[in-house]
PDB file of C-alpha atoms in Angstrom:
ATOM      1  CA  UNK E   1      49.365  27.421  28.467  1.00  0.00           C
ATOM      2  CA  UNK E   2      46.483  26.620  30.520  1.00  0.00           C
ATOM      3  CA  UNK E   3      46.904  26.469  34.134  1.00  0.00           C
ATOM      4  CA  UNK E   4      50.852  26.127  33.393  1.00  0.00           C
ATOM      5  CA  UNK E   5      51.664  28.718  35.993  1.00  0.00           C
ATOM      6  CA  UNK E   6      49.334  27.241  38.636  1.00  0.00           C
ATOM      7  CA  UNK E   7      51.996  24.172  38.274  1.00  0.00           C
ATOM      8  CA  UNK E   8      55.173  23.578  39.715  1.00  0.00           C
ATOM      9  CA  UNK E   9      58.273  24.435  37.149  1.00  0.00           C
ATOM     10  CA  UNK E  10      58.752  20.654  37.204  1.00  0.00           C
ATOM     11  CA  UNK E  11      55.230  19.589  36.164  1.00  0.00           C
ATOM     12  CA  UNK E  12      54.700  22.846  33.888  1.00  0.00           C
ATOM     13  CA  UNK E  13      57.851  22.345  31.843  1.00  0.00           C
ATOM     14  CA  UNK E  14      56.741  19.265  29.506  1.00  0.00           C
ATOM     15  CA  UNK E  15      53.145  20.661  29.158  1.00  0.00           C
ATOM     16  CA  UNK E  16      54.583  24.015  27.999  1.00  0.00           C
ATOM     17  CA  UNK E  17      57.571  22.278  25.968  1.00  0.00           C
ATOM     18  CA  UNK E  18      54.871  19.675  24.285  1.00  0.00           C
ATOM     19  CA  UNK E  19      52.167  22.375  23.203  1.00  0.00           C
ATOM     20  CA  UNK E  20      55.041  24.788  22.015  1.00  0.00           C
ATOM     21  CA  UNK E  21      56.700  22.057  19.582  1.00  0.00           C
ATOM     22  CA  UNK E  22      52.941  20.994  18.540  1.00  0.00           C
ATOM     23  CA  UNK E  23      51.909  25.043  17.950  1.00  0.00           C
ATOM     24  CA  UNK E  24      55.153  25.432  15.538  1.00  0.00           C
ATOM     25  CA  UNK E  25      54.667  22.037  13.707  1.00  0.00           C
ATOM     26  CA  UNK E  26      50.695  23.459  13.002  1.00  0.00           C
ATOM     27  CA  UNK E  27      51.875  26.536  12.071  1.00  0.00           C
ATOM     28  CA  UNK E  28      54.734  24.987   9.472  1.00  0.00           C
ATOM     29  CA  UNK E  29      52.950  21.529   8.446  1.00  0.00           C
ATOM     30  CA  UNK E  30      55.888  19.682   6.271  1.00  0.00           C
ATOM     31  CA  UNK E  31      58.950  21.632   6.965  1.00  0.00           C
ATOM     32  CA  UNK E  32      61.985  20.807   8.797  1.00  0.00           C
ATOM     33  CA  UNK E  33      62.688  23.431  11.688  1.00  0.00           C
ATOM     34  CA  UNK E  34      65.367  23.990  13.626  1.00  0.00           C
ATOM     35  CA  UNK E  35      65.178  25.071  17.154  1.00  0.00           C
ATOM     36  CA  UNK E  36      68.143  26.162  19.224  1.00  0.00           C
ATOM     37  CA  UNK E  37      67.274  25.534  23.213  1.00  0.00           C
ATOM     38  CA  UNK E  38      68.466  24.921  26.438  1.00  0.00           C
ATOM     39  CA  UNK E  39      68.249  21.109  27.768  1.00  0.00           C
ATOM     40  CA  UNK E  40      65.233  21.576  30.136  1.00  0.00           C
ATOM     41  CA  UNK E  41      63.218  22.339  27.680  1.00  0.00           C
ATOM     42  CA  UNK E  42      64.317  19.431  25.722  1.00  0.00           C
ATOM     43  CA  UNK E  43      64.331  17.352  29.072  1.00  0.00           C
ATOM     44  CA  UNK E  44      60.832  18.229  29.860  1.00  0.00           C
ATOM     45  CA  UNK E  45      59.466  17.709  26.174  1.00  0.00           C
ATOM     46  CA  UNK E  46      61.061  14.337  26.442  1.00  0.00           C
ATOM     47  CA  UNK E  47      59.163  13.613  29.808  1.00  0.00           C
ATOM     48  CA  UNK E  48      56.366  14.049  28.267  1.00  0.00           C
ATOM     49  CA  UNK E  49      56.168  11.917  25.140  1.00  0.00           C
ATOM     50  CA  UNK E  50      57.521   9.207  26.930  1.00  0.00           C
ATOM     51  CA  UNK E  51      58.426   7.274  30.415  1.00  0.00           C
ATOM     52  CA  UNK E  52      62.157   6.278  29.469  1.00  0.00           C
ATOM     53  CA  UNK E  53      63.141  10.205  30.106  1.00  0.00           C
ATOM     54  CA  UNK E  54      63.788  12.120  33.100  1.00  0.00           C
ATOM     55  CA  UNK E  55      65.011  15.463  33.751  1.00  0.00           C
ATOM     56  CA  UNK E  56      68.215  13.596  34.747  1.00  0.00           C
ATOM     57  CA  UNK E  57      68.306  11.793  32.064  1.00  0.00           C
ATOM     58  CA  UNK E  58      72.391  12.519  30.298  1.00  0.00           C
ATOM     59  CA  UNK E  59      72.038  14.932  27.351  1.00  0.00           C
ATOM     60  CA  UNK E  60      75.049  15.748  25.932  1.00  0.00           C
ATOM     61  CA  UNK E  61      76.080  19.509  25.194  1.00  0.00           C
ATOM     62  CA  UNK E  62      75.186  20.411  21.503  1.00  0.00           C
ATOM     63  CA  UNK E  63      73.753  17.545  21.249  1.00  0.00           C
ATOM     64  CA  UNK E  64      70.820  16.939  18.012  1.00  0.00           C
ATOM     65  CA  UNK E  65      67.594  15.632  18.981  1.00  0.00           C
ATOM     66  CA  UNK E  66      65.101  15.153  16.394  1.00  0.00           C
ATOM     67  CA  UNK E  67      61.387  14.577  16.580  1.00  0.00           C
ATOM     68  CA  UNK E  68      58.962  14.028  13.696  1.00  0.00           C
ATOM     69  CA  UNK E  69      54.879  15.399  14.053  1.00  0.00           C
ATOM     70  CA  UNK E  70      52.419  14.439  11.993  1.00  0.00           C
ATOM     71  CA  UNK E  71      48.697  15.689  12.323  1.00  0.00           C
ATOM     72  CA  UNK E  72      49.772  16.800  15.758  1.00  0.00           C
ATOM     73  CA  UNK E  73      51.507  13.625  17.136  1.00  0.00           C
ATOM     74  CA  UNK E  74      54.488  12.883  17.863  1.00  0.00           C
ATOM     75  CA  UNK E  75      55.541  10.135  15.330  1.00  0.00           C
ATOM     76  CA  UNK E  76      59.216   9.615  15.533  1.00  0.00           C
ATOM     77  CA  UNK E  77      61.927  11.177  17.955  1.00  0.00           C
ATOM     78  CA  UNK E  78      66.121  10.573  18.219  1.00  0.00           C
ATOM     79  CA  UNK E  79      66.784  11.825  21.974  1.00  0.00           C
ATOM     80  CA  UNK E  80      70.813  13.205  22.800  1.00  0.00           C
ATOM     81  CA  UNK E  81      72.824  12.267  19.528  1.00  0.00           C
ATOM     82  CA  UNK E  82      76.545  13.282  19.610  1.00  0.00           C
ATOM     83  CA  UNK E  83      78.346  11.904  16.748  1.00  0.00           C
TER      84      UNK E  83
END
């Protein structure tokens, strides 16, 4: 993405992470998709659509984390649920 690689891994992580999830949610308007990742990349999307996340934040292994997009924004997320 745009000057990603001009960034730090730390700073370039959430842009990259953000735009990706937006690019597939314009691609498949209305479906539900399932993405299998590793936690940075959910750490970093996190840190991006909101201040109560840090890459330190706990996530749990296997955990589900769900976010909703509508019209390209973020409307609705579940962060690190292990149940």
């Amino acid at each position: 993405y745009t000057h990603a690689h001009t960034l730090s891994l730390h700073d370039a992580l959430p842009i990259c992470a953000y735009n990706a999830l937006l690019d597939i949610a314009k691609k498949y308007p209305g479906k539900k998709i399932l993405i299998a990742t590793h936690s940075h990349f959910i750490k970093g999307f996190f840190t991006k659509i909101s201040n109560e996340f840090t890459f330190t934040s706990p996530l749990y292994n296997a955990s589900r984390n769900y976010v909703y997009i509508k019209d390209q924004k973020v409307t609705k997320y579940i962060f690190n649920l292990n149940d």
